[in-house]
Amino acid sequence: MRRGAAGRFAAAVDPLRLAGPVLLAAAWWAMARALPPSLLPPPLAVLRRVAADFLAAPELTYYGLDNASLLGSLLYTVQNVVLAVALGTALGVVGGLLAARIALLRAVIDPMMLTAGTIPILIAAPFLLIWFGVGRGSAVALVVFNVAVVLYLFARRAAANLDPIHEAAARMLGATPAGAVRDVLLPGTVPEILGGLRIALAGAWGLEAIAELLGAQQGIGKVIEVLAGATDVEGIMAALLLLGAVAVVADALAAAAIRRLAPWTTPARLAAA
Amino acid sequence: MTARRTAARDRWVTLGVFMALAAAWQALSLVFTAEAQPGEPMVPGWQVLFSRTLLSMSDYFQGGFGIRPISEGGVRSYPAAVLSLLGNSADTLLRLAVGWLAGALAGTLLGLAVSWSAWSRRLVELPAQFLRTLPLLAMVPLFQLWFGSYFIGKVAFVAYGVGVLFFAGVVNAVGNVPQIHIDNARTLGAGQWRLYGSVVLPAILPELRATMLLSLGAAWAAVLGAEYLGAQSGLGYIIVFAQQFAFLDRMFLVALLIVVYTSLSFWAFDRLSAWATRWAPAAG
C-alpha cells in the first residue's frame, strides 16, 4: 500500500492508534493496583526508577558492577550490538553473494547455513562462554553468528530472486563481470538484504541481553541478572523498558535509513517477522 | 539437468558436507589435544562422546525403572544414561509443546477478537508492535520471578513469546484478506460469525505458515533461555550445569541432540503446514 506524506501524517496522528499505548499503560496500572508492588510495580514507579538510576545507580555498585548506571550499562550493550551487527552483516552478505555466484561454494555452505538457520543460535552461548570468557567477546560472537546466518540466507535468496535477464542485458550492453556485480547484483539485492538486516537487528537485542545474563561483567543484561538475584521487579522492568525503547528506536532508525539509502526499495514484507 | 536430478545431487552434497564436518571434528580432536581440565578434552572425539560422555549422562538421571540414580548411590550405566537423555528431552519437549500450543491458541484468539472491527485493530496496533519489539530473551528473569522456575514458569514464557508473534501475525493476516471476499460474503448474506468461519479463517491460514515456522524458532529459543537461567531438569539445564564444570564433551553431546530435535521439528512443521494449506495457491 503506497501512502503519500499526507496519508502518513494522518496515520501518525490517528487518535485511535495513539490511544493504544495509553490503554496499555492503563491496563498495566489497573493490574498493578490489584497485585503487590513487589510482583508488578505501577508504570509510574518504573518510569521514576528509570529516571533515578539513569545516570547513577549507587545500589548497583553493591553487587560489584563497575559501571553502576543504566546509561553506562546500556551504552556497553549498544556498542556490542552495533559492533556485532556490522561484523555479522559483512560476513553474511559477502558469503551469501559469493555463494550465489559460485556453485561449488553454494553446495558446501548452504546445508550448514540452512541448518544453522533453524537451530536456536542461543545453543552456542555456553560454548562461547568457555572459549571467549565472560568479556565482550562471547556476547559479540553470539550476535555475530546470528546476524551472519540471517544475512547469508537473505543475501542468497535475494541474489536467487534476481531475474537473470537483468545481468544478461547488462553483459550484452558491454558490462564486465565486475561491472555487472557492481551495477546489477548489488543494487538488485540491497533492498532484500536491508530487510534482513532489520530482522537480524531486532533479534540481536535479546541475544546480547541473554549472553550478558549468562555471564558478563557489565551491560544491561548483567544489570537484569543482579536485580533478578535481589528479586527487584521494579528495577528489572526499568531496565527492560529502556532496552525495549532502544530496540524500538534502532528499528525506526534502520527503517528510515533503508528509505534513504535504497529509495527504489519496494516496501519489504516484514510483516511475518 | 532436470530439477529432480539437481535435488537428488544436492541431497548427496548435503550428506557429504555433514560427513566431512564429522570427520573434520574427529581430525581436530586428534590434532588439538588440549584439555579444559584433566581428562576433559577441549575437542572430544566421537569415540569419547559415545562412550564416556554418554555414560556420564547417567549423572543427570533422576531415577525410575528400577535403576537407582547416582545421587542415591547408583552406578553409571548405559541404560541409565539413555533413560536420562530421554527423560530430560521429554521435559524440554513437553515445555516447548505445551507453551507453543497455549501461546498459539491465545495469540490467535486474541488476534481474531481484535480484528473483529477496524477500530480495535487501530487501537492495538502500536502496543502490539511495542510488545513484539521488546527483546524476548531478556525477559526470562521477569517470568521466573512471576511464575517461578518450575514447569509453569517456562510454559508461560514460551507461551508469551509464541503468543505475541501469533497475535501480530493474525491481525496482519486478517488485514490482508482481500476486501472483495468479505464484501461478496456479506452481499450473499453472511453474518459476522459466518464470515469468520468460512471466509476469514481459511483465508489467513496460508499467510500464517510463516508465523508458525517463526514461532517455532522463538519457542525453541525461549525454552532454552528459560532452562539456561534456572531449571531442575531438561536439556538446557544439562548444558549450563556442565558448562559450570567446563565439561565440553557433555555440552557438545546435548547440543547435538538439540540440533537434531530442532531440525526434526522444523521439518515436521513444514510438512504439516504445507499439508494443511495444500489447497491454497502458492503464497507467502
Coordinates of C-alpha atoms in Angstrom, one line a residue:
Chain A
M1 CA 0.0 0.0 0.0
R2 CA 1.5 3.3 -1.0
R3 CA 0.7 6.3 1.0
G4 CA 1.7 9.9 0.5
A5 CA 3.2 12.2 3.1
A6 CA -0.3 13.5 4.0
G7 CA -1.5 9.9 4.4
R8 CA 1.4 9.1 6.6
F9 CA 0.8 12.1 8.7
A10 CA -2.8 11.2 9.1
A11 CA -1.9 7.7 10.2
A12 CA 0.7 9.0 12.7
V13 CA -1.8 11.2 14.5
D14 CA -4.7 8.8 14.2
P15 CA -6.2 9.4 17.7
L16 CA -7.3 5.8 18.0
R17 CA -3.8 4.5 17.2
L18 CA -2.3 6.8 19.7
A19 CA -4.9 5.7 22.3
G20 CA -3.5 2.2 22.1
P21 CA -0.3 2.8 24.2
V22 CA -2.4 4.8 26.7
L23 CA -4.7 1.9 27.0
L24 CA -1.8 -0.5 27.5
A25 CA -0.4 1.7 30.3
A26 CA -3.9 1.9 31.9
A27 CA -4.3 -1.8 31.8
W28 CA -0.8 -2.2 33.4
W29 CA -1.7 0.4 36.1
A30 CA -5.0 -1.4 36.8
M31 CA -3.3 -4.8 37.2
A32 CA -0.6 -3.2 39.4
R33 CA -3.3 -2.0 41.7
A34 CA -4.6 -5.5 42.2
L35 CA -1.1 -7.1 42.6
P36 CA 1.5 -6.3 45.3
P37 CA 4.2 -3.9 44.0
S38 CA 6.9 -6.4 44.6
L39 CA 5.3 -8.5 41.8
L40 CA 4.1 -5.8 39.4
P41 CA 5.0 -2.2 40.2
P42 CA 2.8 0.5 38.6
P43 CA 4.1 2.2 35.4
L44 CA 4.9 5.5 37.1
A45 CA 7.1 3.8 39.7
V46 CA 9.0 2.1 36.9
L47 CA 9.4 5.4 35.0
R48 CA 10.6 7.1 38.2
R49 CA 13.1 4.3 38.7
V50 CA 14.4 4.7 35.1
A51 CA 14.9 8.4 35.8
A52 CA 16.5 7.8 39.2
D53 CA 19.0 5.2 38.0
F54 CA 19.7 6.6 34.6
L55 CA 22.9 8.5 35.4
A56 CA 24.0 6.9 38.6
A57 CA 22.6 3.8 40.4
P58 CA 24.7 3.5 43.6
E59 CA 22.9 0.4 44.7
L60 CA 24.3 -1.5 41.7
T61 CA 27.8 -0.9 43.0
Y62 CA 27.0 -3.2 46.0
Y63 CA 26.6 -6.0 43.5
G64 CA 30.1 -5.4 42.1
L65 CA 29.2 -3.7 38.9
D66 CA 31.9 -1.3 37.6
N67 CA 29.5 0.7 35.5
A68 CA 26.8 1.5 38.0
S69 CA 24.3 3.4 35.9
L70 CA 21.6 2.4 33.4
L71 CA 23.1 4.7 30.8
G72 CA 26.6 3.2 31.1
S73 CA 25.3 -0.3 31.0
L74 CA 23.1 0.5 28.1
L75 CA 26.0 2.1 26.2
Y76 CA 28.0 -1.1 26.7
T77 CA 25.2 -3.2 25.3
V78 CA 24.6 -0.9 22.4
Q79 CA 28.3 -0.9 21.5
N80 CA 28.3 -4.7 21.4
V81 CA 25.2 -4.9 19.3
V82 CA 26.4 -2.3 16.8
L83 CA 29.8 -4.0 16.5
A84 CA 28.3 -7.4 16.2
V85 CA 25.7 -6.4 13.6
A86 CA 28.3 -4.6 11.5
L87 CA 30.7 -7.6 11.6
G88 CA 27.9 -10.2 11.0
T89 CA 26.4 -8.2 8.2
A90 CA 29.8 -8.0 6.4
L91 CA 30.3 -11.8 6.8
G92 CA 26.8 -12.8 5.9
V93 CA 26.4 -10.6 2.9
V94 CA 29.8 -11.4 1.3
G95 CA 29.2 -15.1 2.0
G96 CA 25.7 -15.1 0.6
L97 CA 26.6 -13.2 -2.6
L98 CA 29.6 -15.3 -3.2
A99 CA 27.6 -18.5 -2.6
A100 CA 25.0 -17.2 -5.1
R101 CA 27.7 -16.8 -7.8
I102 CA 29.8 -19.9 -7.2
A103 CA 28.0 -23.2 -7.4
L104 CA 30.6 -25.3 -5.5
L105 CA 30.7 -22.8 -2.6
R106 CA 26.9 -22.8 -2.5
A107 CA 26.8 -26.6 -2.4
V108 CA 29.2 -26.7 0.6
I109 CA 27.9 -23.7 2.6
D110 CA 24.2 -24.0 2.0
P111 CA 23.5 -27.2 4.1
M112 CA 25.4 -25.8 7.0
M113 CA 23.7 -22.4 6.9
L114 CA 20.2 -23.8 6.4
T115 CA 20.8 -26.0 9.5
A116 CA 22.2 -23.0 11.4
G117 CA 19.2 -21.0 10.4
T118 CA 16.8 -23.4 12.0
I119 CA 18.6 -24.2 15.3
P120 CA 18.4 -21.6 18.0
I121 CA 21.7 -19.8 18.0
L122 CA 21.4 -19.5 21.7
I123 CA 22.6 -23.0 21.9
A124 CA 26.1 -21.7 21.2
A125 CA 26.2 -19.3 24.2
P126 CA 27.6 -21.7 26.8
F127 CA 30.4 -22.8 24.4
L128 CA 31.3 -19.2 23.6
L129 CA 31.5 -18.5 27.3
I130 CA 34.1 -21.2 27.7
W131 CA 36.1 -20.3 24.6
F132 CA 35.9 -16.5 24.9
G133 CA 35.4 -16.0 28.6
V134 CA 33.0 -13.6 30.3
G135 CA 34.2 -10.5 28.5
R136 CA 32.8 -8.7 25.5
G137 CA 34.0 -11.4 23.1
S138 CA 31.4 -14.2 23.9
A139 CA 28.4 -11.9 23.7
V140 CA 29.6 -10.3 20.5
A141 CA 30.4 -13.6 18.9
L142 CA 26.9 -14.9 19.7
V143 CA 25.3 -12.0 18.0
V144 CA 27.7 -12.0 15.0
F145 CA 26.9 -15.7 14.5
N146 CA 23.2 -15.0 14.4
V147 CA 23.4 -11.9 12.2
A148 CA 25.7 -13.6 9.7
V149 CA 23.4 -16.6 9.3
V150 CA 20.3 -14.4 8.8
L151 CA 22.0 -12.1 6.3
Y152 CA 23.6 -15.0 4.5
L153 CA 20.1 -16.5 3.9
F154 CA 18.7 -13.2 2.8
A155 CA 21.6 -12.3 0.5
R156 CA 21.5 -15.7 -1.0
R157 CA 17.7 -15.6 -1.6
A158 CA 17.9 -12.0 -2.9
A159 CA 20.5 -13.0 -5.5
A160 CA 18.5 -16.1 -6.5
N161 CA 15.3 -13.9 -6.8
L162 CA 17.1 -11.5 -9.2
D163 CA 15.9 -12.1 -12.7
P164 CA 18.9 -13.3 -14.7
I165 CA 17.7 -11.2 -17.6
H166 CA 19.0 -8.0 -15.9
E167 CA 22.5 -9.3 -15.8
A168 CA 22.3 -10.8 -19.3
A169 CA 21.2 -7.4 -20.6
A170 CA 24.0 -5.6 -18.9
R171 CA 26.5 -8.1 -20.2
M172 CA 25.2 -7.8 -23.7
L173 CA 25.5 -4.0 -23.4
G174 CA 29.2 -4.5 -22.6
A175 CA 29.4 -4.7 -18.8
T176 CA 32.4 -6.5 -17.5
P177 CA 31.7 -9.3 -14.9
A178 CA 32.9 -6.9 -12.1
G179 CA 30.7 -4.2 -13.5
A180 CA 27.7 -6.5 -13.6
V181 CA 28.3 -7.3 -9.9
R182 CA 28.6 -3.6 -9.0
D183 CA 25.7 -2.3 -11.1
V184 CA 23.3 -5.2 -11.2
L185 CA 23.8 -7.6 -8.4
L186 CA 24.4 -5.1 -5.6
P187 CA 21.6 -2.6 -6.3
G188 CA 19.3 -5.5 -7.1
T189 CA 19.8 -7.3 -3.8
V190 CA 20.2 -4.4 -1.5
P191 CA 16.5 -3.9 -0.7
E192 CA 16.0 -7.5 0.4
I193 CA 19.3 -7.5 2.3
L194 CA 18.3 -4.4 4.2
G195 CA 15.1 -6.1 5.1
G196 CA 17.1 -9.0 6.5
L197 CA 19.3 -6.5 8.4
R198 CA 16.2 -5.1 10.2
I199 CA 15.2 -8.7 11.2
A200 CA 18.7 -9.5 12.4
L201 CA 18.9 -6.3 14.4
A202 CA 15.6 -7.0 16.1
G203 CA 16.8 -10.4 17.3
A204 CA 20.2 -9.0 18.3
W205 CA 19.0 -7.2 21.4
G206 CA 17.5 -10.2 23.1
L207 CA 20.6 -12.4 22.2
E208 CA 23.0 -9.8 23.5
A209 CA 21.0 -9.4 26.7
I210 CA 20.8 -13.2 27.4
A211 CA 24.5 -13.5 26.6
E212 CA 25.1 -10.9 29.3
L213 CA 22.7 -12.7 31.6
L214 CA 24.6 -15.9 31.3
G215 CA 27.9 -14.4 32.1
A216 CA 29.3 -10.9 31.7
Q217 CA 30.9 -8.1 33.8
Q218 CA 28.6 -5.3 32.6
G219 CA 25.8 -4.4 30.3
I220 CA 22.1 -4.1 30.7
G221 CA 21.7 -7.9 30.8
K222 CA 24.1 -8.0 33.7
V223 CA 22.0 -5.4 35.5
I224 CA 18.9 -7.5 34.9
E225 CA 20.8 -10.5 36.3
V226 CA 21.9 -8.9 39.6
L227 CA 18.4 -7.3 40.0
A228 CA 16.8 -10.7 39.5
G229 CA 19.1 -12.0 42.3
A230 CA 17.6 -9.3 44.5
T231 CA 14.1 -10.0 43.3
D232 CA 13.8 -6.4 42.3
V233 CA 10.9 -6.5 39.7
E234 CA 10.8 -2.7 39.5
G235 CA 14.4 -2.5 38.6
I236 CA 14.1 -5.3 36.0
M237 CA 11.2 -3.7 34.4
A238 CA 13.0 -0.3 34.3
A239 CA 16.0 -2.0 32.5
L240 CA 13.7 -3.9 30.2
L241 CA 11.7 -0.8 29.3
L242 CA 14.9 1.1 28.5
L243 CA 16.2 -1.8 26.4
G244 CA 12.9 -2.1 24.6
A245 CA 12.9 1.7 23.9
V246 CA 16.4 1.4 22.4
A247 CA 15.3 -1.5 20.3
V248 CA 12.2 0.4 19.0
V249 CA 14.4 3.5 18.2
A250 CA 17.0 1.3 16.5
D251 CA 14.4 -0.3 14.4
A252 CA 12.9 3.0 13.4
L253 CA 16.4 4.4 12.5
A254 CA 17.0 1.3 10.4
A255 CA 13.7 1.7 8.6
A256 CA 14.5 5.4 8.0
A257 CA 18.0 4.6 6.7
I258 CA 16.5 2.0 4.4
R259 CA 14.1 4.5 2.9
R260 CA 17.0 7.0 2.4
L261 CA 19.7 4.6 1.2
A262 CA 17.6 2.5 -1.1
P263 CA 14.7 4.7 -2.2
W264 CA 13.9 2.3 -5.0
T265 CA 13.0 -0.3 -2.4
T266 CA 9.5 -1.7 -2.7
P267 CA 8.1 -1.8 0.8
A268 CA 9.6 -5.1 2.0
R269 CA 7.2 -7.6 3.5
L270 CA 8.4 -7.6 7.1
A271 CA 5.0 -8.4 8.4
A272 CA 5.8 -12.0 9.3
A273 CA 8.9 -11.0 11.2
Chain B
M1 CA 19.9 -31.2 -15.7
T2 CA 16.3 -31.8 -14.5
A3 CA 15.1 -30.3 -11.3
R4 CA 14.7 -33.8 -9.7
R5 CA 18.2 -34.8 -10.6
T6 CA 19.5 -31.5 -9.2
A7 CA 17.6 -32.1 -5.9
A8 CA 19.0 -35.6 -5.7
R9 CA 22.5 -34.3 -6.3
D10 CA 22.0 -31.6 -3.6
R11 CA 20.9 -34.3 -1.1
W12 CA 24.2 -36.2 -1.7
V13 CA 26.2 -33.0 -1.4
T14 CA 24.4 -32.2 1.9
L15 CA 25.1 -35.7 3.2
G16 CA 28.7 -35.3 2.1
V17 CA 29.1 -31.9 3.8
F18 CA 27.9 -33.3 7.1
M19 CA 30.1 -36.4 6.9
A20 CA 33.0 -34.1 6.1
L21 CA 32.2 -32.0 9.2
A22 CA 32.0 -35.1 11.4
A23 CA 35.4 -36.3 10.0
A24 CA 36.9 -32.8 10.5
W25 CA 35.8 -32.8 14.1
Q26 CA 37.5 -36.2 14.6
A27 CA 40.6 -35.0 12.9
L28 CA 40.6 -31.8 15.1
S29 CA 40.2 -33.9 18.2
L30 CA 43.4 -35.9 17.3
V31 CA 45.4 -32.8 16.4
F32 CA 44.2 -30.5 19.1
T33 CA 44.5 -32.5 22.3
A34 CA 44.4 -29.6 24.9
E35 CA 42.2 -30.3 27.9
A36 CA 39.8 -27.9 29.6
Q37 CA 40.7 -29.7 32.8
P38 CA 42.5 -33.0 33.4
G39 CA 40.6 -35.8 31.5
E40 CA 38.2 -33.4 29.8
P41 CA 39.4 -32.7 26.2
M42 CA 38.5 -29.4 24.6
V43 CA 37.6 -31.2 21.4
P44 CA 36.2 -34.6 22.3
G45 CA 36.3 -37.1 19.5
W46 CA 33.4 -39.3 18.6
Q47 CA 34.8 -42.3 20.4
V48 CA 34.8 -40.3 23.6
L49 CA 31.3 -38.8 23.0
F50 CA 29.6 -42.1 22.5
S51 CA 31.4 -43.9 25.4
R52 CA 32.4 -41.9 28.3
T53 CA 30.3 -38.8 27.6
L54 CA 27.2 -40.8 27.0
L55 CA 27.9 -42.8 30.2
S56 CA 28.2 -39.5 32.2
M57 CA 24.7 -38.6 31.2
S58 CA 23.6 -41.0 34.0
D59 CA 24.6 -38.3 36.4
Y60 CA 21.5 -36.4 35.4
F61 CA 19.2 -39.4 35.8
Q62 CA 16.5 -38.9 38.4
G63 CA 15.7 -42.5 39.0
G64 CA 13.0 -44.8 37.8
F65 CA 12.5 -48.2 36.0
G66 CA 14.3 -49.9 38.9
I67 CA 17.6 -48.1 38.3
R68 CA 19.0 -46.1 41.1
P69 CA 20.2 -42.5 40.3
I70 CA 23.8 -41.6 41.0
S71 CA 22.7 -39.3 43.9
E72 CA 21.4 -42.3 45.7
G73 CA 24.5 -44.4 45.2
G74 CA 23.7 -45.9 41.8
V75 CA 26.5 -46.6 39.3
R76 CA 26.9 -45.1 35.8
S77 CA 25.4 -47.3 33.1
Y78 CA 24.3 -47.1 29.6
P79 CA 20.6 -47.8 30.4
A80 CA 20.6 -45.0 33.0
A81 CA 22.3 -42.7 30.5
V82 CA 19.8 -43.3 27.8
L83 CA 16.9 -43.0 30.1
S84 CA 18.3 -39.8 31.5
L85 CA 18.6 -38.3 28.0
L86 CA 15.1 -39.5 27.2
G87 CA 13.7 -38.1 30.4
N88 CA 15.4 -34.7 30.1
S89 CA 14.4 -34.5 26.4
A90 CA 10.8 -35.2 27.4
D91 CA 10.9 -32.4 30.0
T92 CA 12.2 -29.9 27.4
L93 CA 9.8 -31.1 24.6
L94 CA 6.8 -31.0 26.9
R95 CA 7.6 -27.4 28.0
L96 CA 8.0 -26.5 24.4
A97 CA 4.9 -28.2 23.1
V98 CA 2.5 -27.0 25.9
G99 CA 3.9 -23.5 25.7
W100 CA 3.7 -23.3 22.0
L101 CA 0.1 -24.6 21.9
A102 CA -1.0 -22.3 24.7
G103 CA 0.7 -19.3 23.0
A104 CA -0.6 -20.1 19.5
L105 CA -4.1 -20.6 20.8
A106 CA -4.2 -17.5 22.9
G107 CA -2.5 -15.3 20.3
T108 CA -4.8 -16.5 17.5
L109 CA -8.0 -16.0 19.6
L110 CA -6.9 -12.5 20.8
G111 CA -5.8 -11.6 17.2
L112 CA -9.2 -12.7 15.8
A113 CA -11.1 -10.8 18.6
V114 CA -9.2 -7.6 17.9
S115 CA -9.7 -8.0 14.2
W116 CA -13.5 -8.0 14.8
S117 CA -13.6 -4.3 13.9
A118 CA -11.3 -1.8 12.2
W119 CA -11.5 0.3 15.4
S120 CA -10.0 -2.2 17.7
R121 CA -7.4 -3.1 15.1
R122 CA -6.2 0.5 15.1
L123 CA -6.2 0.6 18.8
V124 CA -3.9 -2.3 19.4
E125 CA -1.5 -1.7 16.5
L126 CA 1.1 0.3 18.5
P127 CA 1.0 -1.7 21.7
A128 CA 1.4 -5.0 19.8
Q129 CA 4.3 -3.5 17.9
F130 CA 6.0 -2.5 21.1
L131 CA 5.4 -5.8 22.8
R132 CA 6.9 -7.6 19.8
T133 CA 10.0 -5.3 19.8
L134 CA 10.7 -5.9 23.5
P135 CA 13.6 -8.4 23.5
L136 CA 12.0 -11.7 24.5
L137 CA 15.2 -13.4 25.8
A138 CA 15.9 -10.5 28.2
M139 CA 12.6 -11.2 29.9
V140 CA 13.5 -14.6 31.3
P141 CA 14.2 -13.4 34.8
L142 CA 10.9 -11.4 34.9
F143 CA 8.9 -14.5 34.1
Q144 CA 10.9 -16.5 36.6
L145 CA 10.0 -14.0 39.3
W146 CA 6.4 -14.0 38.3
F147 CA 5.7 -17.7 37.6
G148 CA 8.6 -19.5 39.4
S149 CA 11.3 -21.5 37.8
Y150 CA 9.3 -24.7 37.5
F151 CA 7.1 -26.0 34.7
I152 CA 4.6 -23.2 34.7
G153 CA 7.3 -20.5 34.6
K154 CA 8.8 -22.0 31.4
V155 CA 5.5 -22.7 29.8
A156 CA 4.3 -19.2 30.5
F157 CA 7.5 -17.8 29.0
V158 CA 7.3 -19.9 25.8
A159 CA 3.6 -19.1 25.5
Y160 CA 4.3 -15.4 25.8
G161 CA 6.9 -15.4 23.1
V162 CA 4.8 -17.5 20.7
G163 CA 1.6 -15.6 21.6
V164 CA 3.0 -12.2 20.7
L165 CA 4.1 -13.5 17.3
F166 CA 0.8 -15.2 16.6
F167 CA -1.2 -12.2 17.7
A168 CA 0.7 -9.9 15.4
G169 CA 0.6 -12.4 12.6
V170 CA -3.2 -13.0 12.8
V171 CA -4.0 -9.3 13.0
N172 CA -1.8 -8.6 10.0
A173 CA -3.2 -11.6 8.0
V174 CA -6.8 -10.6 8.7
G175 CA -6.0 -7.1 7.5
N176 CA -4.6 -8.6 4.2
V177 CA -7.8 -10.6 3.4
P178 CA -9.0 -9.1 0.1
Q179 CA -11.9 -6.8 0.8
I180 CA -13.8 -8.3 -2.2
H181 CA -14.0 -11.7 -0.5
I182 CA -15.6 -10.1 2.6
D183 CA -17.9 -7.9 0.5
N184 CA -19.0 -10.9 -1.6
A185 CA -19.8 -12.9 1.5
R186 CA -21.7 -10.1 3.1
T187 CA -23.7 -9.5 -0.1
L188 CA -24.7 -13.1 -0.1
G189 CA -26.0 -12.6 3.5
A190 CA -23.2 -13.9 5.7
G191 CA -23.2 -12.6 9.3
Q192 CA -20.1 -11.8 11.3
W193 CA -19.7 -15.3 12.7
R194 CA -20.3 -17.0 9.4
L195 CA -17.9 -14.6 7.7
Y196 CA -15.2 -15.6 10.2
G197 CA -15.8 -19.3 9.9
S198 CA -16.0 -19.6 6.2
V199 CA -14.0 -16.7 4.8
V200 CA -11.5 -15.1 7.2
L201 CA -10.2 -18.3 8.9
P202 CA -9.4 -20.2 5.7
A203 CA -8.1 -17.0 4.0
I204 CA -5.5 -16.3 6.8
L205 CA -4.2 -19.9 7.1
P206 CA -1.6 -19.7 4.2
E207 CA -0.2 -16.5 5.5
L208 CA 0.1 -17.9 9.0
R209 CA 2.5 -20.6 7.7
A210 CA 5.4 -18.1 8.1
T211 CA 4.3 -17.2 11.5
M212 CA 4.1 -20.8 12.6
L213 CA 7.7 -21.5 11.5
L214 CA 8.9 -18.3 13.0
S215 CA 7.1 -19.0 16.3
L216 CA 8.7 -22.5 16.4
G217 CA 12.1 -20.9 16.3
A218 CA 11.1 -18.4 19.0
A219 CA 9.7 -21.3 21.2
W220 CA 13.0 -23.2 21.0
A221 CA 15.0 -20.1 21.9
A222 CA 12.6 -19.4 24.7
V223 CA 12.7 -22.8 26.2
L224 CA 16.5 -23.0 26.0
G225 CA 16.8 -19.5 27.5
A226 CA 14.5 -20.4 30.4
E227 CA 16.3 -23.6 31.0
Y228 CA 19.7 -21.9 30.9
L229 CA 18.7 -19.4 33.6
G230 CA 17.1 -21.7 36.1
A231 CA 15.7 -25.2 35.8
Q232 CA 15.9 -28.5 37.7
S233 CA 15.8 -30.7 34.6
G234 CA 15.8 -30.5 30.8
L235 CA 18.4 -30.4 28.0
G236 CA 19.3 -26.7 28.5
Y237 CA 19.8 -27.4 32.2
I238 CA 22.3 -30.1 31.5
I239 CA 24.2 -27.8 29.1
V240 CA 24.5 -25.0 31.6
F241 CA 25.2 -27.3 34.5
A242 CA 28.0 -29.0 32.5
Q243 CA 29.3 -25.6 31.5
Q244 CA 30.0 -24.6 35.1
F245 CA 32.5 -27.5 35.3
A246 CA 33.8 -27.0 31.7
F247 CA 32.6 -30.4 30.7
L248 CA 32.7 -29.5 27.0
D249 CA 32.0 -33.1 25.8
R250 CA 28.7 -33.2 27.7
M251 CA 27.7 -29.9 26.4
F252 CA 28.5 -30.9 22.9
L253 CA 26.6 -34.2 23.1
V254 CA 23.4 -32.5 24.4
A255 CA 23.8 -29.6 21.9
L256 CA 23.9 -32.2 19.1
L257 CA 20.8 -33.8 20.4
I258 CA 19.0 -30.4 20.4
V259 CA 20.1 -29.7 16.9
V260 CA 18.6 -33.0 15.8
Y261 CA 15.3 -32.2 17.7
T262 CA 15.0 -28.7 16.2
S263 CA 15.8 -29.8 12.7
L264 CA 13.2 -32.6 13.0
S265 CA 10.6 -30.2 14.5
F266 CA 11.1 -27.7 11.7
W267 CA 10.8 -30.5 9.1
A268 CA 7.6 -31.8 10.7
F269 CA 6.1 -28.3 11.0
D270 CA 6.9 -27.5 7.4
R271 CA 5.3 -30.7 6.1
L272 CA 2.3 -30.3 8.4
S273 CA 1.6 -26.7 7.4
A274 CA 2.2 -27.5 3.8
W275 CA -0.4 -30.3 4.1
A276 CA -2.9 -28.0 5.9
T277 CA -2.7 -25.4 3.2
R278 CA -2.3 -27.7 0.3
W279 CA -5.4 -26.3 -1.4
A280 CA -4.1 -22.7 -1.4
P281 CA -2.2 -21.3 -4.4
A282 CA 1.5 -20.8 -3.7
A283 CA 1.7 -17.8 -1.4
G284 CA 3.9 -16.3 1.4

